[in-house]
mmCIF file of C-alpha atoms in Angstrom:
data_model
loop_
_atom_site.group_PDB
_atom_site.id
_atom_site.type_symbol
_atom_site.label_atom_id
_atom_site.label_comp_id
_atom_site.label_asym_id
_atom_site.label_seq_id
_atom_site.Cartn_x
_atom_site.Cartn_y
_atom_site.Cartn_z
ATOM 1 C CA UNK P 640 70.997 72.758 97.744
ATOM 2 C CA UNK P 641 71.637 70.845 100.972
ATOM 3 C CA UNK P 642 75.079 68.987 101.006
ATOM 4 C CA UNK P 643 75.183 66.514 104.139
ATOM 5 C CA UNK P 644 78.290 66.163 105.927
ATOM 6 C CA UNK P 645 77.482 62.753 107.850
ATOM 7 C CA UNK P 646 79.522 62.685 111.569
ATOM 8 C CA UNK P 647 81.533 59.451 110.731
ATOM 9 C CA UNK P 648 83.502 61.680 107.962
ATOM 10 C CA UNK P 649 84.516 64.328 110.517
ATOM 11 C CA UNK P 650 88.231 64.241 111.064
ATOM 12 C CA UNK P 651 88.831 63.267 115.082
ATOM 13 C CA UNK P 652 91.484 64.417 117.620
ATOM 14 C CA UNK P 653 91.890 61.926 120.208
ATOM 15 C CA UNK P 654 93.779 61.834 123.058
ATOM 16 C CA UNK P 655 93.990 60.262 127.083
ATOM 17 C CA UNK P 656 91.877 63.825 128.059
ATOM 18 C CA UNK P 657 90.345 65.372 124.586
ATOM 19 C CA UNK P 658 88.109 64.062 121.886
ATOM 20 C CA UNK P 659 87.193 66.689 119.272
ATOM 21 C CA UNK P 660 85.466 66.094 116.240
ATOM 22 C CA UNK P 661 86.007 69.149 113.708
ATOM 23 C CA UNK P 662 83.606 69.828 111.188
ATOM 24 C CA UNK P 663 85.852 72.578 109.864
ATOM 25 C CA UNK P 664 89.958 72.560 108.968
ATOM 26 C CA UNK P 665 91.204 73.167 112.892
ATOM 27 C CA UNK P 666 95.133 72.712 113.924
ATOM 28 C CA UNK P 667 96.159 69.677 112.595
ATOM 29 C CA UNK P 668 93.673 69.024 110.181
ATOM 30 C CA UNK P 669 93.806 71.332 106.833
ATOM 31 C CA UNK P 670 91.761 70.674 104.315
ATOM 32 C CA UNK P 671 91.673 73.942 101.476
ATOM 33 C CA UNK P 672 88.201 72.176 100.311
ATOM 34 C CA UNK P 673 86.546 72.296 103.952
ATOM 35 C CA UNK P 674 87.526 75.918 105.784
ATOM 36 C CA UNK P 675 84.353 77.453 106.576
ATOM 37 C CA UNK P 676 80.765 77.858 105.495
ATOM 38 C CA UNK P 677 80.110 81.675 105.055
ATOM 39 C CA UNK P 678 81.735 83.438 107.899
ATOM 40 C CA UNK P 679 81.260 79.751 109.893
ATOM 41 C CA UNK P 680 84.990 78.151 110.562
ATOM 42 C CA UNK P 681 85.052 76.182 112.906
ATOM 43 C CA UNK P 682 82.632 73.918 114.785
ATOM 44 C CA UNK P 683 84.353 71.410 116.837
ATOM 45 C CA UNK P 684 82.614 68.745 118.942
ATOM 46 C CA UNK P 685 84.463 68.135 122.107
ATOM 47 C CA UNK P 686 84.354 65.642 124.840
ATOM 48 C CA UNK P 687 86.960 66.290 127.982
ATOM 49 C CA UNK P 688 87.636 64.020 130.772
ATOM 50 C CA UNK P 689 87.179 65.092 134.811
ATOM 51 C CA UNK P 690 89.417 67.833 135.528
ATOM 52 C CA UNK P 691 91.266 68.153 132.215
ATOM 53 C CA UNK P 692 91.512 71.291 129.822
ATOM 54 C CA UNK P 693 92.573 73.726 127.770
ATOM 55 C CA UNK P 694 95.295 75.619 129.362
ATOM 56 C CA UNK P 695 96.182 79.483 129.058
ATOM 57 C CA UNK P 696 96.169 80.602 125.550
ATOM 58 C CA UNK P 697 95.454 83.227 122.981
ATOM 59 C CA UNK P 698 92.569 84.294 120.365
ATOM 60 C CA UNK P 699 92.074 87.428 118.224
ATOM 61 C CA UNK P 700 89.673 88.186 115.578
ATOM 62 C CA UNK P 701 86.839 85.872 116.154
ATOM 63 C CA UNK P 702 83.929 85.496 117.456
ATOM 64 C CA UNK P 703 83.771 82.710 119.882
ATOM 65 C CA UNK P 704 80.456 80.649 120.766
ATOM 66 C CA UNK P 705 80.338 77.266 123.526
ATOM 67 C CA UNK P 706 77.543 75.578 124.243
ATOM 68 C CA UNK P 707 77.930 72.785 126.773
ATOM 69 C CA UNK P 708 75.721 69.774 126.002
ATOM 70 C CA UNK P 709 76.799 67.556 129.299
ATOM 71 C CA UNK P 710 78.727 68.515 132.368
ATOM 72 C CA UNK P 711 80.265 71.959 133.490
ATOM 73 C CA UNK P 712 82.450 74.095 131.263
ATOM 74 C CA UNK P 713 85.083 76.316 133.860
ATOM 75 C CA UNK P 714 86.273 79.480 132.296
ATOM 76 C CA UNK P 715 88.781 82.195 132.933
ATOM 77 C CA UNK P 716 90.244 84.985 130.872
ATOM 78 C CA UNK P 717 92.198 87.786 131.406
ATOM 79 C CA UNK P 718 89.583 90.062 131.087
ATOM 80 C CA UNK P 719 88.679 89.246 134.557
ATOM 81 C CA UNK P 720 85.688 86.950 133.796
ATOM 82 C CA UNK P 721 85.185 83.221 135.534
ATOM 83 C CA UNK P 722 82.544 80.987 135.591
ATOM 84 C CA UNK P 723 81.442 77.882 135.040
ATOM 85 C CA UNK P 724 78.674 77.247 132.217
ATOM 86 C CA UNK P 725 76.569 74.072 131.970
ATOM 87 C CA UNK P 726 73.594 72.638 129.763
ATOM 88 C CA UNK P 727 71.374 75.609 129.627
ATOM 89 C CA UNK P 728 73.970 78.388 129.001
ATOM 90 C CA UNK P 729 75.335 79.733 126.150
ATOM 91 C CA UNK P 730 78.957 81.161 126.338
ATOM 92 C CA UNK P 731 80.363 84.045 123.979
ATOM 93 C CA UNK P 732 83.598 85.499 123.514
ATOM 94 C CA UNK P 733 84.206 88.443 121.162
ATOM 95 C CA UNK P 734 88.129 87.839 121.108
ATOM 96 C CA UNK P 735 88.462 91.271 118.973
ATOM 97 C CA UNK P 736 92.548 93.009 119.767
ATOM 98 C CA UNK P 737 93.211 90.195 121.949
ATOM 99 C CA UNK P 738 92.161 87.758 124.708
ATOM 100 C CA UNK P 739 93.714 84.908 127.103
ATOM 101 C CA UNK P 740 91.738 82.236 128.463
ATOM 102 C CA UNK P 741 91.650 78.736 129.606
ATOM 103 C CA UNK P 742 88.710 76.380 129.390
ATOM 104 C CA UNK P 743 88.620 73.286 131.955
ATOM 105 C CA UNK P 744 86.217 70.654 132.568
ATOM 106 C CA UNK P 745 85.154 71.803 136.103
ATOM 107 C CA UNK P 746 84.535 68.578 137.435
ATOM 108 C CA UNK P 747 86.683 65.662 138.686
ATOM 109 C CA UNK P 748 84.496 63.029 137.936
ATOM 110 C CA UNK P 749 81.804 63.444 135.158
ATOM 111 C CA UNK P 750 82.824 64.173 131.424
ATOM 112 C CA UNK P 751 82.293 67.325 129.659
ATOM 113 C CA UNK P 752 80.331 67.687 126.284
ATOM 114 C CA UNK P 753 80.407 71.198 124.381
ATOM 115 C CA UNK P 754 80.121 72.345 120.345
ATOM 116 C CA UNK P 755 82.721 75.250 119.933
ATOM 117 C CA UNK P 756 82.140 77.337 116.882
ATOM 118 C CA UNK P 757 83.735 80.081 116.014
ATOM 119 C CA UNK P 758 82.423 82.897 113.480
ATOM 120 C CA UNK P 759 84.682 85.780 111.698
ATOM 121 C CA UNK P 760 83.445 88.760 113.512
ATOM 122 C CA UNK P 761 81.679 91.670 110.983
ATOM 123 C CA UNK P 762 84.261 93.974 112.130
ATOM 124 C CA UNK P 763 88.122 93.770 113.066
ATOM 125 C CA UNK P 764 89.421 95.487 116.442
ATOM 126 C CA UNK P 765 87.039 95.253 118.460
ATOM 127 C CA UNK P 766 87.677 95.319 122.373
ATOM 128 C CA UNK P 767 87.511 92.236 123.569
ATOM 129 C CA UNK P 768 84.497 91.008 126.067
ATOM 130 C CA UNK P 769 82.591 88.408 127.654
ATOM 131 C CA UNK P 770 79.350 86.926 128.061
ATOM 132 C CA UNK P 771 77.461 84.364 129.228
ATOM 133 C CA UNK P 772 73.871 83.702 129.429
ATOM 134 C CA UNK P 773 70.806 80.791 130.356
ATOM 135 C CA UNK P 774 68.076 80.008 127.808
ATOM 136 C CA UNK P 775 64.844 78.715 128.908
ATOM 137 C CA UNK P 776 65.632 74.504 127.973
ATOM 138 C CA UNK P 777 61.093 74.693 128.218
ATOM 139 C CA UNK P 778 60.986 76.547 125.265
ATOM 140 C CA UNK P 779 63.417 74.454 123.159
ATOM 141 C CA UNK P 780 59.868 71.955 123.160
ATOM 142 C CA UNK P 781 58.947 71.795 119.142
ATOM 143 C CA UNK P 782 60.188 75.390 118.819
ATOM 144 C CA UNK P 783 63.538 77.363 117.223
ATOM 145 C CA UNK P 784 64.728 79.306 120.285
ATOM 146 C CA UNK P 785 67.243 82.031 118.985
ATOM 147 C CA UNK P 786 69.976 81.876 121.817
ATOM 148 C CA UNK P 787 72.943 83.645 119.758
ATOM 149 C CA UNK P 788 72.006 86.757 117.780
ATOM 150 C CA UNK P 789 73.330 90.465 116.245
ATOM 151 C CA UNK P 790 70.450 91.367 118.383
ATOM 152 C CA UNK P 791 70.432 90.734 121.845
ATOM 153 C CA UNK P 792 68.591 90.178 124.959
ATOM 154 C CA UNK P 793 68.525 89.157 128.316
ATOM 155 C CA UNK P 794 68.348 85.755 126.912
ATOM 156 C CA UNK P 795 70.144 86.027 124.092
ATOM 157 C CA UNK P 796 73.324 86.225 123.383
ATOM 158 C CA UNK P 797 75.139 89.164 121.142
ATOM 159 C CA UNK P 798 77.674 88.083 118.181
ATOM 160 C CA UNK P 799 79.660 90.364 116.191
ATOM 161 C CA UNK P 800 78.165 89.053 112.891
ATOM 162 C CA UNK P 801 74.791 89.140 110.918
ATOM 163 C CA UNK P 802 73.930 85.591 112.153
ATOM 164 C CA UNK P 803 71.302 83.935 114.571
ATOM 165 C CA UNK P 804 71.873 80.520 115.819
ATOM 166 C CA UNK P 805 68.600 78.780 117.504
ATOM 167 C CA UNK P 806 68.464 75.373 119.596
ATOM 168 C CA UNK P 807 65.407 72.788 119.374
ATOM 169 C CA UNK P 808 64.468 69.374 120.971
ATOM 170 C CA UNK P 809 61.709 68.294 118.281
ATOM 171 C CA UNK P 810 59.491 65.581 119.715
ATOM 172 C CA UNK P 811 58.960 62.461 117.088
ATOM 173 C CA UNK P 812 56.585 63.350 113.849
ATOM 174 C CA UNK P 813 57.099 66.779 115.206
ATOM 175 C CA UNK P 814 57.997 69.525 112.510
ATOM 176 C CA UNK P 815 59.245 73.573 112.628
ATOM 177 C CA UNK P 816 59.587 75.473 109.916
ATOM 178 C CA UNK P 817 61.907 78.004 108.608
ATOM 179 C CA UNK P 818 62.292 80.844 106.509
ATOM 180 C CA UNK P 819 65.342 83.202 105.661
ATOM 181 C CA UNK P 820 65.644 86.286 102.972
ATOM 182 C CA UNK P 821 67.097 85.209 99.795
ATOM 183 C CA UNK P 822 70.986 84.650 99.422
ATOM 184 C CA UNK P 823 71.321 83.561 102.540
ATOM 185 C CA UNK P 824 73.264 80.397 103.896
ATOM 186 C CA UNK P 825 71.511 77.535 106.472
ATOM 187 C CA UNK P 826 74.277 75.332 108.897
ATOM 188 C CA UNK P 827 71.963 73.020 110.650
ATOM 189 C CA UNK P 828 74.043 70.533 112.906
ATOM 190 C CA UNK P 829 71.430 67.362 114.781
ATOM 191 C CA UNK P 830 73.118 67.145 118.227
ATOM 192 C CA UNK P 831 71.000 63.533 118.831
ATOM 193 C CA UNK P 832 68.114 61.670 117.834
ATOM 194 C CA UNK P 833 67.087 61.921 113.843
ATOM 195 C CA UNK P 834 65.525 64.668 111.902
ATOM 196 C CA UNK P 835 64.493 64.995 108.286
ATOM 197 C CA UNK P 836 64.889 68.636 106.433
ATOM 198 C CA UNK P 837 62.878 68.538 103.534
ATOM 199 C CA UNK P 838 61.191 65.282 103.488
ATOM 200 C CA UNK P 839 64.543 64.553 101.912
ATOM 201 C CA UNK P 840 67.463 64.687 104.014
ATOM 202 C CA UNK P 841 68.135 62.113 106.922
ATOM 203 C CA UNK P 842 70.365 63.618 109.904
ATOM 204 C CA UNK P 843 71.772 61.284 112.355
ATOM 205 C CA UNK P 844 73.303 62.121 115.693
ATOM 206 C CA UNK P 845 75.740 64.197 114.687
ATOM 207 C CA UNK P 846 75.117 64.946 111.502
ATOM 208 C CA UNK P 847 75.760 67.918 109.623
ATOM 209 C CA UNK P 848 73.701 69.540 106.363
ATOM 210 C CA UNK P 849 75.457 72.846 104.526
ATOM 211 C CA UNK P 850 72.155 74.642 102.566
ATOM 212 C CA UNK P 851 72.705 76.964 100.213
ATOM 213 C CA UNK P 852 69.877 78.569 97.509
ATOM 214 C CA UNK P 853 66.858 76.722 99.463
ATOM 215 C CA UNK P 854 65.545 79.523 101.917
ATOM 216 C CA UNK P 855 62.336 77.451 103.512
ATOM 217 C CA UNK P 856 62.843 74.147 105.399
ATOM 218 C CA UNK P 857 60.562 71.667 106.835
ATOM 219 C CA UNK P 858 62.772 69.729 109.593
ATOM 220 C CA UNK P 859 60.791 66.478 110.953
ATOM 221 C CA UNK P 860 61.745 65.121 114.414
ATOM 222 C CA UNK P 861 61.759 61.160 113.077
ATOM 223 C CA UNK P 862 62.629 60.632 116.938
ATOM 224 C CA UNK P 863 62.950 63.085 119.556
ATOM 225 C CA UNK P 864 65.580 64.735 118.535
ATOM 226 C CA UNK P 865 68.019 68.010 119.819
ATOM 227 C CA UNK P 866 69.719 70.230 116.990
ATOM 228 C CA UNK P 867 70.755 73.654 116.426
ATOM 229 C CA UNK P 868 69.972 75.583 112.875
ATOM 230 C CA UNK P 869 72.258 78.722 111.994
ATOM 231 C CA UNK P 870 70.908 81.813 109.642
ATOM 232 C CA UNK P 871 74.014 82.817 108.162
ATOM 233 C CA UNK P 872 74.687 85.381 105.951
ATOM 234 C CA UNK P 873 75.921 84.714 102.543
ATOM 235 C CA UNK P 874 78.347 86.392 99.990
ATOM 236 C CA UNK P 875 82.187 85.662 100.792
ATOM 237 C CA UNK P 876 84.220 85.513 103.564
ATOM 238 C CA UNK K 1015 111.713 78.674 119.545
ATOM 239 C CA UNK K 1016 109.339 80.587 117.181
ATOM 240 C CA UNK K 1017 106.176 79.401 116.073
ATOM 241 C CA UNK K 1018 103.938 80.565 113.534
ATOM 242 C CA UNK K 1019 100.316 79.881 113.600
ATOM 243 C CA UNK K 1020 96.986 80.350 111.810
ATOM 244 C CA UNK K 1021 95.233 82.636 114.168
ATOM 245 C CA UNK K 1022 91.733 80.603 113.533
ATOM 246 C CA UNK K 1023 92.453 76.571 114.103
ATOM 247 C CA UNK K 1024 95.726 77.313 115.272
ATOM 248 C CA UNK K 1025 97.361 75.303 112.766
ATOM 249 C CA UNK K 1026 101.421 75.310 112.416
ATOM 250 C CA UNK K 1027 102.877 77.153 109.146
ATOM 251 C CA UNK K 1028 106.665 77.623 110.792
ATOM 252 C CA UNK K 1029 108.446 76.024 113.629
ATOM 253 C CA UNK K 1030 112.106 77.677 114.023
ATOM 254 C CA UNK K 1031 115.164 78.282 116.390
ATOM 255 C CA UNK K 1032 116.569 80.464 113.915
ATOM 256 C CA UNK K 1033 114.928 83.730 114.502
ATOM 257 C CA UNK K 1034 115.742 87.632 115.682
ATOM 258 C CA UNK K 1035 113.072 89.868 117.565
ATOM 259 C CA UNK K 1036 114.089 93.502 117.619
ATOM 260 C CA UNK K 1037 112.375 96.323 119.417
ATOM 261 C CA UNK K 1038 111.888 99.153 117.043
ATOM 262 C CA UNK K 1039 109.882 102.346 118.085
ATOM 263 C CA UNK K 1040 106.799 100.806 119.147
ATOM 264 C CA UNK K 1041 107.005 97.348 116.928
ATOM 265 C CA UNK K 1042 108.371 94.638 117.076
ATOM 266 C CA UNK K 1043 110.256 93.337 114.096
ATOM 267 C CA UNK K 1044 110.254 89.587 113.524
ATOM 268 C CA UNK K 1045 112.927 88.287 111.053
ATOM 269 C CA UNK K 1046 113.462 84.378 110.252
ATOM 270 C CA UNK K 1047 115.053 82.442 107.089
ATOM 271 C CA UNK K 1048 112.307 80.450 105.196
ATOM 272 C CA UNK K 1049 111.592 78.738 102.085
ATOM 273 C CA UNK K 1050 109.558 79.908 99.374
ATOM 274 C CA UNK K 1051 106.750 77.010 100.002
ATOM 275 C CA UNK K 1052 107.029 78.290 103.803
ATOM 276 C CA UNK K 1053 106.661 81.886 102.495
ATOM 277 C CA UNK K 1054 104.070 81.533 100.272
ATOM 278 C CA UNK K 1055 101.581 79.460 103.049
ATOM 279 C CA UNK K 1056 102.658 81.998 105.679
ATOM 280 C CA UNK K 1057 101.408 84.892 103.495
ATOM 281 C CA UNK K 1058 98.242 83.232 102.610
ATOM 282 C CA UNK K 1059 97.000 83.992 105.770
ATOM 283 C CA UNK K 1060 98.748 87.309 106.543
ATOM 284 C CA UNK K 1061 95.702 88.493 108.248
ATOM 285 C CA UNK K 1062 95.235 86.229 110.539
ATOM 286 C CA UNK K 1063 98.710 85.096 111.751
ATOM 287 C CA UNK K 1064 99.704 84.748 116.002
ATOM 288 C CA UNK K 1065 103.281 84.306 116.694
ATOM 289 C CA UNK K 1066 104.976 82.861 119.663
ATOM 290 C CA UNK K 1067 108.234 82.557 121.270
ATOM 291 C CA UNK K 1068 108.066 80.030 123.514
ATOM 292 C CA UNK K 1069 110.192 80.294 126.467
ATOM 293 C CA UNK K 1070 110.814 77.401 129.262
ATOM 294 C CA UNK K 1071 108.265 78.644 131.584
ATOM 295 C CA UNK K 1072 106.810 81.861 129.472
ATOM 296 C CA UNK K 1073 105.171 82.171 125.743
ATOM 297 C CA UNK K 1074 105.214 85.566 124.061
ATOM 298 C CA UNK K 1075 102.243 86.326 121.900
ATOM 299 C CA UNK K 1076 103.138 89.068 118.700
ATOM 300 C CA UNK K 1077 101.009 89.280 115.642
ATOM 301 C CA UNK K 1078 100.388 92.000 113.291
ATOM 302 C CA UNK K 1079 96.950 93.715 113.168
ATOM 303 C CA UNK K 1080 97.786 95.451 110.022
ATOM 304 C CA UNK K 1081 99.441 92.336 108.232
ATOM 305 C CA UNK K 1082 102.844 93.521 108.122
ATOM 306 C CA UNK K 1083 104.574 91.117 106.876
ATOM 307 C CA UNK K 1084 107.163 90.731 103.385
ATOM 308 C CA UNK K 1085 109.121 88.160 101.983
ATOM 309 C CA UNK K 1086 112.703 89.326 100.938
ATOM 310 C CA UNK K 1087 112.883 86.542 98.441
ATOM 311 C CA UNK K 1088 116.312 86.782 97.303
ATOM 312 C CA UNK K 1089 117.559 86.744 100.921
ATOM 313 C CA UNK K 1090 114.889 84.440 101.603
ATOM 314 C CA UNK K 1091 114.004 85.904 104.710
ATOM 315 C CA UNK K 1092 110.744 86.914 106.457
ATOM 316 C CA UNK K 1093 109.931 89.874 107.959
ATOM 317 C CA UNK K 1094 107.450 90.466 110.600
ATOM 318 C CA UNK K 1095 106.539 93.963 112.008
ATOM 319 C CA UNK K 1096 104.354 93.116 114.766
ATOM 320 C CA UNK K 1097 102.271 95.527 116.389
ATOM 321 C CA UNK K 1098 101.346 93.847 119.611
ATOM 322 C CA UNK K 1099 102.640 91.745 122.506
ATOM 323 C CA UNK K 1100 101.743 89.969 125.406
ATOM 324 C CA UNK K 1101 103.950 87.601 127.606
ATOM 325 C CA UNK K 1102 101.670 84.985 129.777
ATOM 326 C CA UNK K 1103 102.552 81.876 131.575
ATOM 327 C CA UNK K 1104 102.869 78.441 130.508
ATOM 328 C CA UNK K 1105 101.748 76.420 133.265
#
């Protein structure tokens, strides 16, 4: 089954420095019928003006995932790591016993665009840690790139959970294919352009499609298109 | 001021002035009056609950990694044992 979640219906933050767009129940938006998709809860699509940010603050238990789509991303935590991550890098925090951080836009003119999803971890107490890491944007080309995994790699980032999440820019009439083990789940989010999954469903720029019980998809590129597909485990969370 | 939180989203359960925090042995027990609707959507989410005194220039992080927490309905009063703390700045 593949239930689309169309972008207009996502439930919007706005403010004179933040716009988020939750997919997923996030502060002041609860909805008992939209929590989380398999160990998936939250995926919020944020937009912060020059200089602006999220100041100090605390997370535990979850596993914590940015990916900047425009602009530059400044981090600091209390774990001693800083940087500033950009289109082309992949940011993970394993928040485990405990972590502090801030998040700023690190520039003090152009806008900042990330997706921040975070995933229950596949164990509780773990120490918290860092890590952030480039993908090759060549190899997106017509291709899933894994860029978040269990398994990791110089180019890959490791999450606390049986998941892999992959990135593609599909060129128009363009297809990929893909293939999970039975009784698993599918999040695939279309980050612009349009795609097709199945000859069937239609995902606009921001677009969302939930697939349960259909482990092989066709997605079509009906215009050049960017979107990131998640293998998620399934059973409950 | 206390605040209760879900630890994922964030989202406010309990916002209170009327609160106690004693030290005891190596925990820190959290005890506030609340309703029985409060009660009941605090302790759906035992697991996964951050606390926070917030202070003029100072918040103070608890939460309990083993979900300690129980509702003395007939005082109707909740009790917290929290198991960790950290103080941080709020500027």
């Amino acid at each position: 089954m593949i239930e689309l979640y169309p972008a207009g219906k996502r439930y919007t933050v706005k403010n004179d420095w933040l716009e988020s767009n939750l997919g997923f129940s996030f502060s002041e938006y609860y909805d008992s019928s939209n929590i989380q998709f398999g160990p998936l809860r939250v995926f919020n699509d944020d937009t912060v003006q020059p200089g602006k940010g999220f100041g100090i603050h605390p997370h535990r238990e979850a596993e914590i995932v940015s990916i900047v789509l425009k602009g530059q991303l400044k981090h600091e935590d209390n774990l001693g790591n800083s940087g500033i991550i950009g289109h082309g890098n992949i940011q993970r925090i394993s928040a485990g016993t405990g972590v502090l951080h801030s998040e700023f836009n690190a520039s003090n003119q152009e806008e900042v665009q990330f997706l921040q999803l975070w995933f229950l971890p596949n164990e509780k107490k773990l120490i918290p840690s860092y890590e952030d890491i480039s993908y090759d944007i060549e190899q997106l080309h017509n291709h899933l790139l894994p860029v978040i995994s269990r398994i990791s790699s110089d180019r890959v980032a490791k999450i606390h959970q049986d998941l892999t999440l992959y990135l593609s820019k599909l060129e128009e009439k363009k297809t990929v294919n893909f293939r999970q083990e039975e009784g698993r789940k599918i999040y695939v989010f279309n980050i612009e352009g349009e795609i097709t999954i199945n000859n069937d469903s239609i995902l606009k720029s921001r677009d969302a499609a939930r697939i349960t019980d259909t482990h092989e998809i066709t997605i079509q590129g009906n215009q050049d298109s960017f979107f990131l597909l998640i293998d998620l485990p399934g059973g409950e969370f | 001021m206390l605040m209760i939180r879900h630890s994922i989203g964030s989202r406010l359960l309990c916002q209170t002035n009327r609160y106690t925090i004693e030290k005891k042995d190596r925990h820190w027990q959290i005890s506030l009056p609340v309703d029985v609707e409060t009660a009941s959507r605090i302790l759906d989410f035992q697991d996964e609950l951050n606390i926070f005194e917030v202070k003029e220039n100072e918040k103070i992080w608890y939460y309990s990694s083993d979900a300690q927490i129980n509702f003395q309905s007939k005082e109707k009063q909740l009790v917290i044992l929290a198991d960790h703390k950290t103080v941080y700045p709020t500027q």
